Structure formats: structure tokens, C-alpha cells
GROMACS .gro file of C-alpha atoms in nm:
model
  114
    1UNK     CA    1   0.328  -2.563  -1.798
    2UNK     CA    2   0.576  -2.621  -1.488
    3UNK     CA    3   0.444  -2.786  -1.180
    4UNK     CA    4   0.658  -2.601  -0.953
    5UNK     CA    5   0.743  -2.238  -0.884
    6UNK     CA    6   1.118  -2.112  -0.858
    7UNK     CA    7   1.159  -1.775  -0.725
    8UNK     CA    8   1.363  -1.480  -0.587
    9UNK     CA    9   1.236  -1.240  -0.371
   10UNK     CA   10   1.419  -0.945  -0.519
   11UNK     CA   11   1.199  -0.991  -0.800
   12UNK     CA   12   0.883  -0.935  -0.664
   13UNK     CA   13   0.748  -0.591  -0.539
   14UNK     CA   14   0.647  -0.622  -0.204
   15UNK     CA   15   0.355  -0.483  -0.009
   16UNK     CA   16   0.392  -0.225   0.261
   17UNK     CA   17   0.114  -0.272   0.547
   18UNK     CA   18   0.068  -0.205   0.864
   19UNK     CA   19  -0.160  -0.337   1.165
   20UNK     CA   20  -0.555  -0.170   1.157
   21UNK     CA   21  -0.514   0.171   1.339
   22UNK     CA   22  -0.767  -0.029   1.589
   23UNK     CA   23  -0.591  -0.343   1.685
   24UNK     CA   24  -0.261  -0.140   1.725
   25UNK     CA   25  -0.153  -0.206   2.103
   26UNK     CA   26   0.221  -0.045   2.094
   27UNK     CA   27   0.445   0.044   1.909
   28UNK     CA   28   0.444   0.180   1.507
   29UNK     CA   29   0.527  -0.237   1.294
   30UNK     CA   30   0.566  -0.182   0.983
   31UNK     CA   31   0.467  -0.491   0.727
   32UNK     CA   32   0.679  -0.591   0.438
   33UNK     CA   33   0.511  -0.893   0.209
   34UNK     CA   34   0.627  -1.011  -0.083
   35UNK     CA   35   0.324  -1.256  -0.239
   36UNK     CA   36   0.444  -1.525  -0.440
   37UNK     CA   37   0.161  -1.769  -0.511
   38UNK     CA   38  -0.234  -1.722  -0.495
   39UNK     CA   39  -0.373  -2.073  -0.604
   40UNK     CA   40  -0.700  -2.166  -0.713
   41UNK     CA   41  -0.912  -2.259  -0.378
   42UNK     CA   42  -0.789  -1.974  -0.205
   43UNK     CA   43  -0.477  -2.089  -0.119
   44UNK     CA   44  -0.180  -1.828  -0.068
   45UNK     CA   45   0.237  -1.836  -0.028
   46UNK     CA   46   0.481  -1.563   0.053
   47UNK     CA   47   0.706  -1.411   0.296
   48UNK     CA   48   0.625  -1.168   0.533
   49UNK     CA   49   0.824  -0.934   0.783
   50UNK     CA   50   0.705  -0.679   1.050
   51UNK     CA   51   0.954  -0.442   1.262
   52UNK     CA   52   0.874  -0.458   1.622
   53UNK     CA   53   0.501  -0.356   1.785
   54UNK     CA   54   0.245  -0.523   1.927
   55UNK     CA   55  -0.149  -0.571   1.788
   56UNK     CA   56  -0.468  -0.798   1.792
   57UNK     CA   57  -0.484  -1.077   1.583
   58UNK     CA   58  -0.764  -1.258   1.470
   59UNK     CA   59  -0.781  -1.533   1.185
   60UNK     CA   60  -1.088  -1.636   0.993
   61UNK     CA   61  -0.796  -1.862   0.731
   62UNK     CA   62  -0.544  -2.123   0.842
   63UNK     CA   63  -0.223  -2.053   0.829
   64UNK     CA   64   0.073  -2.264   0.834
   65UNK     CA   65   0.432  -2.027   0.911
   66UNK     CA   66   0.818  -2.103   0.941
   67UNK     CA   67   0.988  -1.783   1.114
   68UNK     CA   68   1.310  -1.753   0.913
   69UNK     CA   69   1.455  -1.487   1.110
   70UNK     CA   70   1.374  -1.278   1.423
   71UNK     CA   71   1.182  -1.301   1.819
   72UNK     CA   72   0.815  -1.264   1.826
   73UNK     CA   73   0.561  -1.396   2.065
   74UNK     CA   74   0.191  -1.502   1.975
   75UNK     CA   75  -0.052  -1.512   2.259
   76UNK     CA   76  -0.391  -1.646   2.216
   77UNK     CA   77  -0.661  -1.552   2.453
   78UNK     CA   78  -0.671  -1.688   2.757
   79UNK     CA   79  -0.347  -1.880   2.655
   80UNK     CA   80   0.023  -1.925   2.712
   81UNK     CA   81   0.272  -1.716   2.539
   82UNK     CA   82   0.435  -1.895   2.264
   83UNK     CA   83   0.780  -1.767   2.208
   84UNK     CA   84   0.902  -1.738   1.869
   85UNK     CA   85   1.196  -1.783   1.678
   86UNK     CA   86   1.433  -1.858   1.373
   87UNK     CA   87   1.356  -2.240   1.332
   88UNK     CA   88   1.027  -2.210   1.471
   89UNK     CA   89   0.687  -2.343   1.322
   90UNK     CA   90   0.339  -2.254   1.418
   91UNK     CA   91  -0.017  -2.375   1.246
   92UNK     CA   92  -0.300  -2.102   1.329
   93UNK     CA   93  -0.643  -2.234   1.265
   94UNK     CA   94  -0.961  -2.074   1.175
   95UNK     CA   95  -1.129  -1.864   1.535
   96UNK     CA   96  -0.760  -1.805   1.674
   97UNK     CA   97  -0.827  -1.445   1.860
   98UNK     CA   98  -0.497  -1.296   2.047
   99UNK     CA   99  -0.185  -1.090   1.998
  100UNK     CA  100   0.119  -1.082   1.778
  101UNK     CA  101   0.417  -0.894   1.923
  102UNK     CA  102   0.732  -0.822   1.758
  103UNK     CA  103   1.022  -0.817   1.970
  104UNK     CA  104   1.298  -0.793   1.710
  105UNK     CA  105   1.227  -0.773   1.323
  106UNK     CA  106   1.068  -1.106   1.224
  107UNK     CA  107   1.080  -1.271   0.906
  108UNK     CA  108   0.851  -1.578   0.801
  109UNK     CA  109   0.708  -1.797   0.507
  110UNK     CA  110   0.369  -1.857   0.515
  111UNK     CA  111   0.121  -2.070   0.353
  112UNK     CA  112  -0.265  -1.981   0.376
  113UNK     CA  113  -0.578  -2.138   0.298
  114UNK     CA  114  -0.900  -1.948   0.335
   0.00000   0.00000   0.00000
């Protein structure tokens, strides 16, 4: 058994998703996520994309994400706007309550443990 996982994404059938009907602030995002690990101890890898909107976010995992392409802008409560972009890097950890809005078609990778 290989110890490391090559991929391409045009191989994998992605999810469609969108944001609960009840977090939904504006706009109609639309999710695309292609799931390409799911390790034992809950422990997840992909990439993920949403077209532009805005919603409620709240995380119960951790989540480690690289934004490969795109502008968003995460907001927790209470705090600063952080201003996303291609490049950028964000850890969310367990209890993080605020928004997500998609300003132009984002793209990430994403690592989560639950």
C-alpha cells in the first residue's frame, strides 16, 4: 500500500451544496466539492468552491484552508474582516461563529479534523 495520494480533480465527482436555507444572508452560492481523502480519526482533504453570496458560518471541526483562486472575506463575530485571497491561508478552530462572503468565485484546499 502507497503512503501518499496522487490525484486529479477531473476524476472525482464532485458534490453540489449550497448554504442552509437559514444561514443564507444574500445572494444564491452555489458549492462545488470535490472530496479526496477521509482518514481514519476524522480527518478530511479536498477542494472546495462557492460562487458569490454571503451566509453564517459556524465550525464545531478545525479547519486548515489555502484559497487557490478568488476574493472572499470571513468575519468572525465581533471581529475584523479578514480579506481573502489567491495565496491566502487561514486556520479556523473549533467555536468560530461569523460569516463567509463570496465576493468573486473562490476556490480553496482544505484540510479538516473533527
Amino acid at each position: 500500500m502507497s503512503r501518499f495520494l496522487s490525484f486529479d480533480l477531473s476524476a472525482i465527482t464532485p458534490e453540489e451544496g449550497a448554504p442552509a436555507p437559514d444561514r443564507l444572508i444574500s445572494g444564491d452560492p452555489r458549492f462545488t466539492t470535490w472530496n479526496i481523502e477521509e482518514a481514519q480519526g476524522g480527518l478530511y482533504a479536498g477542494v472546495w468552491q462557492s460562487t458569490p453570496g454571503k451566509w453564517r458560518i459556524a465550525y464545531d471541526e478545525w479547519e486548515y484552508f489555502h484559497i487557490l483562486e478568488g476574493y472572499s472575506i470571513v468575519t468572525e463575530e465581533g471581529g475584523t474582516p479578514i480579506h481573502l485571497k489567491a495565496g491566502d491561508r487561514l486556520i479556523l478552530r473549533p467555536g468560530f461563529r461569523g460569516t463567509w462572503e463570496v465576493v468573486e468565485t473562490t476556490r480553496k484546499d482544505y484540510v479538516i479534523r473533527l
